[in-house]
CSV table of C-alpha atoms in Angstrom, one decimal:
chain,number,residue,atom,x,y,z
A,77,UNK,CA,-4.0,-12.9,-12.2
A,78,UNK,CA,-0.8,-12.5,-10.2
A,79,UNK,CA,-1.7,-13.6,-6.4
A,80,UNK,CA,-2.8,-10.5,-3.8
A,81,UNK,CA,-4.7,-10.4,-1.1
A,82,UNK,CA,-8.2,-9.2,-1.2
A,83,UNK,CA,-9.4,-12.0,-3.5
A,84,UNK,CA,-12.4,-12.9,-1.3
A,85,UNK,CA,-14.2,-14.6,-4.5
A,86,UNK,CA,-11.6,-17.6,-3.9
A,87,UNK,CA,-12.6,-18.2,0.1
A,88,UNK,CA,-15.9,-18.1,-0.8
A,89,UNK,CA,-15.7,-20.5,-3.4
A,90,UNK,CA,-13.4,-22.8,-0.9
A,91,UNK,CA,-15.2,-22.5,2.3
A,92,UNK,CA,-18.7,-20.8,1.7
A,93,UNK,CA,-20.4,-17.6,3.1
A,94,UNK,CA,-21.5,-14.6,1.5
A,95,UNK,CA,-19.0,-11.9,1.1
A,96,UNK,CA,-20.5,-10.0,4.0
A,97,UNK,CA,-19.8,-13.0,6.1
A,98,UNK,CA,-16.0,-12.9,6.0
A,99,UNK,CA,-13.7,-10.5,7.9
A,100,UNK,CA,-11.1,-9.8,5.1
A,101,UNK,CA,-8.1,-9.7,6.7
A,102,UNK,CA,-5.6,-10.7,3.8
A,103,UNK,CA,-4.8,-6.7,2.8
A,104,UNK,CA,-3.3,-4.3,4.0
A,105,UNK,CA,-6.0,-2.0,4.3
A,106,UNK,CA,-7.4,-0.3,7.7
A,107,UNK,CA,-10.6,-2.0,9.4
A,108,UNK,CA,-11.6,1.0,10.6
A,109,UNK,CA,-12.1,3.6,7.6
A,110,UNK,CA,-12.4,7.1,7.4
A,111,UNK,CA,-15.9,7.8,8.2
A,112,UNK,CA,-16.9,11.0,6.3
A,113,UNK,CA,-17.5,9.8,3.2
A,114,UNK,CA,-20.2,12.2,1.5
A,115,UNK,CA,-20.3,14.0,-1.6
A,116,UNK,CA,-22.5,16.5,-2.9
A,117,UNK,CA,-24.5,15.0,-6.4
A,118,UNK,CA,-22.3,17.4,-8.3
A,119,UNK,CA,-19.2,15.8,-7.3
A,120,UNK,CA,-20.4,12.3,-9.4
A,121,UNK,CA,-22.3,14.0,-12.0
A,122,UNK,CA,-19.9,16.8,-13.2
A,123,UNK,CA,-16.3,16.3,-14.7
A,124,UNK,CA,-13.7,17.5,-11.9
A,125,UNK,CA,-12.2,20.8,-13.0
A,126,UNK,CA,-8.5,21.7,-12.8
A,127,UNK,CA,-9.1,24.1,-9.8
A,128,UNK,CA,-10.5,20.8,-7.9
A,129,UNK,CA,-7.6,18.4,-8.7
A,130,UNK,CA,-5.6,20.9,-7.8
A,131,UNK,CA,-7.0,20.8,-4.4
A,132,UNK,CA,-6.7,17.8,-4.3
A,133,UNK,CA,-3.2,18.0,-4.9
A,134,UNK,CA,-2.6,21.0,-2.1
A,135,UNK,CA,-4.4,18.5,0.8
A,136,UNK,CA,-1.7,15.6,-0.5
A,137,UNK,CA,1.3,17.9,-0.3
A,138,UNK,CA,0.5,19.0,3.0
A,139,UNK,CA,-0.6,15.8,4.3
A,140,UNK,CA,2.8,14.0,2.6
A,141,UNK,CA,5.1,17.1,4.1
A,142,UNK,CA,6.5,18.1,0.8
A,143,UNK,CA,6.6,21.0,-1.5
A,144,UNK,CA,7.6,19.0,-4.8
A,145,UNK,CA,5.2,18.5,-8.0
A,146,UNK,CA,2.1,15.7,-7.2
A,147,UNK,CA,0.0,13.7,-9.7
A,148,UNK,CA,-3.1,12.2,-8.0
A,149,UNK,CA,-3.6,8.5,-9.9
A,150,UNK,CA,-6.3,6.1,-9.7
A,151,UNK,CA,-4.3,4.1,-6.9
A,152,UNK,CA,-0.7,3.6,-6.8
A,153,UNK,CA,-1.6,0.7,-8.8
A,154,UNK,CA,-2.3,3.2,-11.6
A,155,UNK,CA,1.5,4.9,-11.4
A,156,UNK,CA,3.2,1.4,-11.4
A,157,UNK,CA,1.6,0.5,-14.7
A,158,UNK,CA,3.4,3.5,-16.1
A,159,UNK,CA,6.7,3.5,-14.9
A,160,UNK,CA,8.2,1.4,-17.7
A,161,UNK,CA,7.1,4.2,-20.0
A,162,UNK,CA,8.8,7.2,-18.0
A,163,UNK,CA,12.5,6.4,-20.1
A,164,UNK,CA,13.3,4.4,-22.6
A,165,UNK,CA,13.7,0.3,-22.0
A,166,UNK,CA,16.7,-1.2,-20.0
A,167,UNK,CA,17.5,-1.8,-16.6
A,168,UNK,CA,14.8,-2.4,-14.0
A,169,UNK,CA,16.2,-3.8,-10.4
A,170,UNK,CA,13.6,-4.2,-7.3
A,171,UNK,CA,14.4,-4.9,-4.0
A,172,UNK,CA,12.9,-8.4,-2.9
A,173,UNK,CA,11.1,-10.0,-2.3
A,174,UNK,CA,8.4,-7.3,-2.7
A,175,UNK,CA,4.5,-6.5,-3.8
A,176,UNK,CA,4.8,-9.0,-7.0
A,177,UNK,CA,3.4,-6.1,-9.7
A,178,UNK,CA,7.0,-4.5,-10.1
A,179,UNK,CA,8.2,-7.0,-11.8
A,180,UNK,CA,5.4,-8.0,-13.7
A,181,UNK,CA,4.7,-4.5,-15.2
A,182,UNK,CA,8.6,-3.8,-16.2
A,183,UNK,CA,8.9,-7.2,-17.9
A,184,UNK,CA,5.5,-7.2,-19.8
A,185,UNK,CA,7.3,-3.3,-21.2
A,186,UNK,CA,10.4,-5.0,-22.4
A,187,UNK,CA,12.8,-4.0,-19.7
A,188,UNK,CA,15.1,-6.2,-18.3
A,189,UNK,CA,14.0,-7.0,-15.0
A,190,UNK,CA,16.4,-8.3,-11.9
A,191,UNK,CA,15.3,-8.6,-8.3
A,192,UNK,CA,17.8,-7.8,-5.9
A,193,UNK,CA,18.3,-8.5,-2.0
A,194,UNK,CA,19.7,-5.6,-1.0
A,195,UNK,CA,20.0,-1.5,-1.2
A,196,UNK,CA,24.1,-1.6,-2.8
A,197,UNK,CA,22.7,-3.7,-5.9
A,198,UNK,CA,20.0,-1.6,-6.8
A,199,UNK,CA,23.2,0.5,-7.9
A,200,UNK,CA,23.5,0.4,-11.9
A,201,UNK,CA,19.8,0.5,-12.6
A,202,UNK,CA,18.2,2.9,-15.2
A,203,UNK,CA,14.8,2.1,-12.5
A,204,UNK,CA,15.5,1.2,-8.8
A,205,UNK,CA,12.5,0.3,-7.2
A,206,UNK,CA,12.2,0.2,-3.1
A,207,UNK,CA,9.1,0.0,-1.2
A,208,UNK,CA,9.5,1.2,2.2
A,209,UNK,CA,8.0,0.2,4.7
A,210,UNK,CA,8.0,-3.1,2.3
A,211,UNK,CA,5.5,-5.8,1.4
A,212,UNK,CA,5.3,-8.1,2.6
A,213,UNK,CA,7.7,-8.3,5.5
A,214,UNK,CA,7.6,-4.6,7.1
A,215,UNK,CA,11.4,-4.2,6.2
A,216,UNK,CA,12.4,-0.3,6.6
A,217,UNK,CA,15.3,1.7,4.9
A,218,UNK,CA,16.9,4.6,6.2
A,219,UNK,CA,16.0,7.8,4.4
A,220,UNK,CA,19.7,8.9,4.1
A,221,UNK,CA,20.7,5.2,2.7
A,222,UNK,CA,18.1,5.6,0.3
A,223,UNK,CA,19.4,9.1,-0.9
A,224,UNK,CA,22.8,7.7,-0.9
A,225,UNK,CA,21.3,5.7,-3.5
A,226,UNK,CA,20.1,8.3,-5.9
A,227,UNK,CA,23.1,9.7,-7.6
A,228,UNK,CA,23.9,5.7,-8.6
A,229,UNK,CA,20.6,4.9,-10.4
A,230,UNK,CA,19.0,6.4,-13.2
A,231,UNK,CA,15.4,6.9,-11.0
A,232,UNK,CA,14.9,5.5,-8.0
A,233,UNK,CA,11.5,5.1,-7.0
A,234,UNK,CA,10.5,4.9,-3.6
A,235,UNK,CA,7.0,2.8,-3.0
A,236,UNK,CA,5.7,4.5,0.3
A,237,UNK,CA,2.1,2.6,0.5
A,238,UNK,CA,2.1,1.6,3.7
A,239,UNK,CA,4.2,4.7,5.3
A,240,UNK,CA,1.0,6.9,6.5
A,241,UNK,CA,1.1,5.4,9.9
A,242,UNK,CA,5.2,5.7,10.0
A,243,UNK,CA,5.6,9.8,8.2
A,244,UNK,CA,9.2,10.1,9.6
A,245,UNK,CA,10.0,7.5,7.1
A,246,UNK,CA,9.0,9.1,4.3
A,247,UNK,CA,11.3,10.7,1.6
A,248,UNK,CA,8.3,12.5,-0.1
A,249,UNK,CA,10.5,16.1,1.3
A,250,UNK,CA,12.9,15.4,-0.6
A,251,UNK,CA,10.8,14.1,-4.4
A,252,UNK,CA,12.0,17.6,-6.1
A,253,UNK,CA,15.4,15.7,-7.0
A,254,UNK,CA,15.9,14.7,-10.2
A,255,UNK,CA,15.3,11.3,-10.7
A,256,UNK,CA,13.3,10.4,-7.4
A,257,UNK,CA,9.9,9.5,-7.7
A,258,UNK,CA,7.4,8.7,-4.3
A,259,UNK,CA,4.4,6.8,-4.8
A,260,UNK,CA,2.1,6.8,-2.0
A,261,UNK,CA,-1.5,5.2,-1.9
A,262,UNK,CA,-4.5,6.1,-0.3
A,263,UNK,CA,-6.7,3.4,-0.3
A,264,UNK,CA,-4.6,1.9,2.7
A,265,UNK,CA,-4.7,4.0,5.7
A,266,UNK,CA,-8.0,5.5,5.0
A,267,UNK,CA,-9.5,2.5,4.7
A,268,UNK,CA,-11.0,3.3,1.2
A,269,UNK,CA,-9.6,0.8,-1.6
A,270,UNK,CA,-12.6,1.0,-3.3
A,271,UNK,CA,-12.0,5.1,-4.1
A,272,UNK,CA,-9.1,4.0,-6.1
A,273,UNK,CA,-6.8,6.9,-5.2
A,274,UNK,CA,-3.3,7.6,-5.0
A,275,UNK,CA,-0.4,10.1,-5.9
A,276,UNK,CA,2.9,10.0,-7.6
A,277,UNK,CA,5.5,12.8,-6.4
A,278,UNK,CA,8.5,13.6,-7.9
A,279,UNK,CA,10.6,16.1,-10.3
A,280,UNK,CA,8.8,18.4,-12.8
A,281,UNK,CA,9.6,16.5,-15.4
A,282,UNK,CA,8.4,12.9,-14.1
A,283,UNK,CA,5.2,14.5,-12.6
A,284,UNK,CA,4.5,16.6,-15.9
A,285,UNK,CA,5.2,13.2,-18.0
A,286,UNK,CA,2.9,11.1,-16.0
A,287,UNK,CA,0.1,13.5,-16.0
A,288,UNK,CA,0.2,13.5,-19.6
A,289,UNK,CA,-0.1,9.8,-19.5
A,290,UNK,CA,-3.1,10.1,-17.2
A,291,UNK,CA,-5.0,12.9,-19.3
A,292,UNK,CA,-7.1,15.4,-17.7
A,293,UNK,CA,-9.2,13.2,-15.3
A,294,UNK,CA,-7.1,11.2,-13.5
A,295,UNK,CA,-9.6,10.9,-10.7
A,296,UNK,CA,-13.0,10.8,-9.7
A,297,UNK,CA,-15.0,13.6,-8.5
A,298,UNK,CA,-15.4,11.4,-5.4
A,299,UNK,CA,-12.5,10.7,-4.9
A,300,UNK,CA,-11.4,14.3,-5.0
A,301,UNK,CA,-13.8,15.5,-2.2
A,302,UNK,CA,-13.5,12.7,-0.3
A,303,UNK,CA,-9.8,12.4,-0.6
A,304,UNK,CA,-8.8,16.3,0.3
A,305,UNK,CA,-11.2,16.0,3.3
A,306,UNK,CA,-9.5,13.0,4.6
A,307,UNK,CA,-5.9,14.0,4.2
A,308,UNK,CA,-6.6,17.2,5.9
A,309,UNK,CA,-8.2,15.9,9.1
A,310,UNK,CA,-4.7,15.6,11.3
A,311,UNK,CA,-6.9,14.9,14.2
A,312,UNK,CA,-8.3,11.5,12.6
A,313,UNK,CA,-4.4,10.6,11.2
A,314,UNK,CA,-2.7,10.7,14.4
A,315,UNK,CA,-5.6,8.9,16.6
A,316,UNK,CA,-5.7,6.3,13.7
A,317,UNK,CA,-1.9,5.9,13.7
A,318,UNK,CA,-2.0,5.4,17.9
A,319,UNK,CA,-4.4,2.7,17.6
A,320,UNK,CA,-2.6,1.0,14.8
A,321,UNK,CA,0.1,0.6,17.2
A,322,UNK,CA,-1.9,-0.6,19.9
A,323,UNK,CA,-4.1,-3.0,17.5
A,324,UNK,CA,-0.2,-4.3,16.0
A,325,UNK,CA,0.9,-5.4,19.7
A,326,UNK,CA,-2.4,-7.0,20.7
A,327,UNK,CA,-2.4,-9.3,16.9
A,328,UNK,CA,1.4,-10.3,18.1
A,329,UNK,CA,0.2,-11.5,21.4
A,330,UNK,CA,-2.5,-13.3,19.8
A,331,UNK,CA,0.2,-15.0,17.1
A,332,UNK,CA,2.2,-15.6,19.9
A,333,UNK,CA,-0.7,-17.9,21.6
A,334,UNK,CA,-0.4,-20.2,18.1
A,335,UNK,CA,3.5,-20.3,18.7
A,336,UNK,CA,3.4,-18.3,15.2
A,337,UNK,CA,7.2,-15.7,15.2
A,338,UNK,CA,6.6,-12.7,14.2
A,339,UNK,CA,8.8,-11.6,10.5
A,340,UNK,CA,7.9,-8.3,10.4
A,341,UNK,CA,5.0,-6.1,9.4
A,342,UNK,CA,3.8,-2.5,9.0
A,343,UNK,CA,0.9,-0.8,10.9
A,344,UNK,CA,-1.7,-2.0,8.8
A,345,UNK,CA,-0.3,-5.5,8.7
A,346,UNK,CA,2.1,-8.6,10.2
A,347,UNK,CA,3.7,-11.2,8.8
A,348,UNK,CA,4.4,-14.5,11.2
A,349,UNK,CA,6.0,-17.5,10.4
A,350,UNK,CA,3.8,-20.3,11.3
A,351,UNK,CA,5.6,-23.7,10.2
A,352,UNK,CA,2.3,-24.4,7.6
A,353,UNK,CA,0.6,-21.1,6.1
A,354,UNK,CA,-2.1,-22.8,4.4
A,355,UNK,CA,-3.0,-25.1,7.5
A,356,UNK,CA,-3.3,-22.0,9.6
A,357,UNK,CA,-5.6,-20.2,7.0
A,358,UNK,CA,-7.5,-23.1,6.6
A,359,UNK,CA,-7.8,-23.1,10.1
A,360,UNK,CA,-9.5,-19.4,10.1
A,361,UNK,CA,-11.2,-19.8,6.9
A,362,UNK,CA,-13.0,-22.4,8.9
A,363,UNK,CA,-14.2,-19.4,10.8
A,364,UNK,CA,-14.6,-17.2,7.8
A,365,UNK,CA,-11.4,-15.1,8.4
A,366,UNK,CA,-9.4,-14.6,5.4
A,367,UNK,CA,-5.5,-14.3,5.2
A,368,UNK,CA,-3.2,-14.1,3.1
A,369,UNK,CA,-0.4,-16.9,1.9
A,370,UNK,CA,2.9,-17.0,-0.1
A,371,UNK,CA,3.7,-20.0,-2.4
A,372,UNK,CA,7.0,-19.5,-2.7
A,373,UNK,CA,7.1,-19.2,1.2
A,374,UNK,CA,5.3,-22.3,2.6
A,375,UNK,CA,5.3,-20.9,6.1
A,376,UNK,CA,4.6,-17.5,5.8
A,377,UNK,CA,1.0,-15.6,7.3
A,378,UNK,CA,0.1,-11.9,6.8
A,379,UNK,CA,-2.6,-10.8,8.7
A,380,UNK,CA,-4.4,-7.2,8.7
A,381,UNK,CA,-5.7,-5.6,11.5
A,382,UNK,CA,-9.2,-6.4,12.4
A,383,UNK,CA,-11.6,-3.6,13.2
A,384,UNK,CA,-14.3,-3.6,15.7
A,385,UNK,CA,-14.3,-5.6,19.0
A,386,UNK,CA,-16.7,-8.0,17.3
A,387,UNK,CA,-14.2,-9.0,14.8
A,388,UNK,CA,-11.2,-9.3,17.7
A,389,UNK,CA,-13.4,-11.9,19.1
A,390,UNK,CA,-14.3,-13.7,15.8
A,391,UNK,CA,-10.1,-14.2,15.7
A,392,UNK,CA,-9.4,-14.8,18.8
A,393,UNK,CA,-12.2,-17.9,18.7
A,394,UNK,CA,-11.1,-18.7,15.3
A,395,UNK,CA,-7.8,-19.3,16.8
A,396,UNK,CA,-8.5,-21.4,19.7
A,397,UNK,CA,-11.0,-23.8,18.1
């Protein structure tokens, strides 16, 4: 397996604990999830029906400002596995460095895969893949740049995981144009991974060809309900997205204390240079606080956002032992 974050099985095997011990912090994922979370027995015990994915779909559009066709996908995970089968092989260019799944899935379908370092070089590619906000490092790209793009690249696809908290940034508006495709997850602001939900937006014919791909259950009944709840409470987005901001600045100032610079981030995480990554995360681990490390990047830290005052203090001890 490729390395993420979230794989909790390996700090337990390292440094002990039960899994319920641990304050997870190597995702991305919100500390603080979405607390109305249930379902009538129906919704597990009955196939969805088109009417209900469909309602799904109406929640996503409004909640994702656009008007364009929408696919909901088991994850965003579930919509990257299927790119490479959205045109015939050839070129595939990512921006990077990037969440590490791009590349894999194009190059296990035959395509010939090149990661780029910036927006101009993407231009060429039969697939142009961008995640903004990006992963790991928080890097942003103006929407207008990134239309700019579109007429040079056969489909561009624009990764927008991490772009709940940040909704100006977003290009999903604009995913009726041929060839631009918006993956969004929902998993990561909601704080509900485990529902496995996410949505691809796009052109008629991209949506139309990945919902064949998907057949006629792309989603749980559960995740349906509890989905088009969440994304139509406003009131719990935008007091979510304000204490985000507030939680980002007071995980800086503890970084800062370590002497750790800060690379760049999103809402839901940072990423610090700290001089030796897997010294500091031994260091937390020691506490039960799991992070996340880069191989290729020896000095490189991502951190999510802890939750409840409890965990805050867990860190900030973890830190000054």
């Amino acid at each position: 397996m490729r390395e993420h974050g979230g794989n909790l099985d390996v700090a337990q095997q390292r440094f002990g604990g039960a899994a319920e011990d641990w304050i997870d912090l190597s995702t991305g994922i919100n500390r603080v999830p979405y607390p109305d979370v249930d379902v009538e027995p129906r919704q597990w015990n009955a196939l969805p029906s088109r009417s209900e994915i469909e309602s799904l779909h109406n929640a996503a559009r409004q909640a994702y400002r656009t008007d364009a066709p929408i696919a909901a996908v088991g994850g965003a995970q579930a919509a990257i596995q299927l790119l490479p089968h959205l045109a015939s092989r050839g070129r595939a260019r990512i921006l990077a460095p990037t969440y590490n799944e791009y590349a894999a899935v194009f190059s296990a379908a035959g395509w010939d895969v090149t990661e780029v370092s910036d927006l101009a070089t993407l231009a060429g590619a039969d697939i142009a893949v961008v995640v903004n906000p990006n992963n790991p490092d928080g890097r942003r790209h103006d929407r207008h740049e990134l239309l700019a793009l579109l007429p040079r690249v056969g489909r561009l696809v624009i990764d927008e995981s991490f772009a709940d908290a940040v909704p100006d940034l977003s290009l999903a508006s604009e995913a009726g144009h041929p060839g631009l495709l918006i993956l969004r997850s929902f998993g990561k602001f909601y704080g509900l991974a485990g529902l496995r939900l996410g949505f691809a937006v796009g052109s008629e014919p991209d949506i139309a060809a990945l919902a064949a791909m998907l057949g006629p259950w792309p989603v749980s009944g559960g995740a349906i309900a509890i989905g088009r709840r969440a994304l139509l409470d406003h009131d719990w987005a935008t007091a979510t997205t304000a204490r985000l901001a507030d939680d980002c600045a007071r995980l800086d100032a503890e970084a800062r204390s370590q002497g750790w610079t800060l690379l760049g981030g999103t809402p839901l995480f940072r990423l610090y240079e700290t001089g030796n990554a897997l010294a500091a995360q031994e260091k937390l681990a020691r506490s039960q606080i799991w992070s996340r490390v880069f191989q290729q990047r020896p000095g490189w830290l991502r951190l999510g956002l802890p939750g409840s005052e409890t965990e805050w203090s867990r860190l900030s001890a973890a830190l000054s032992a």
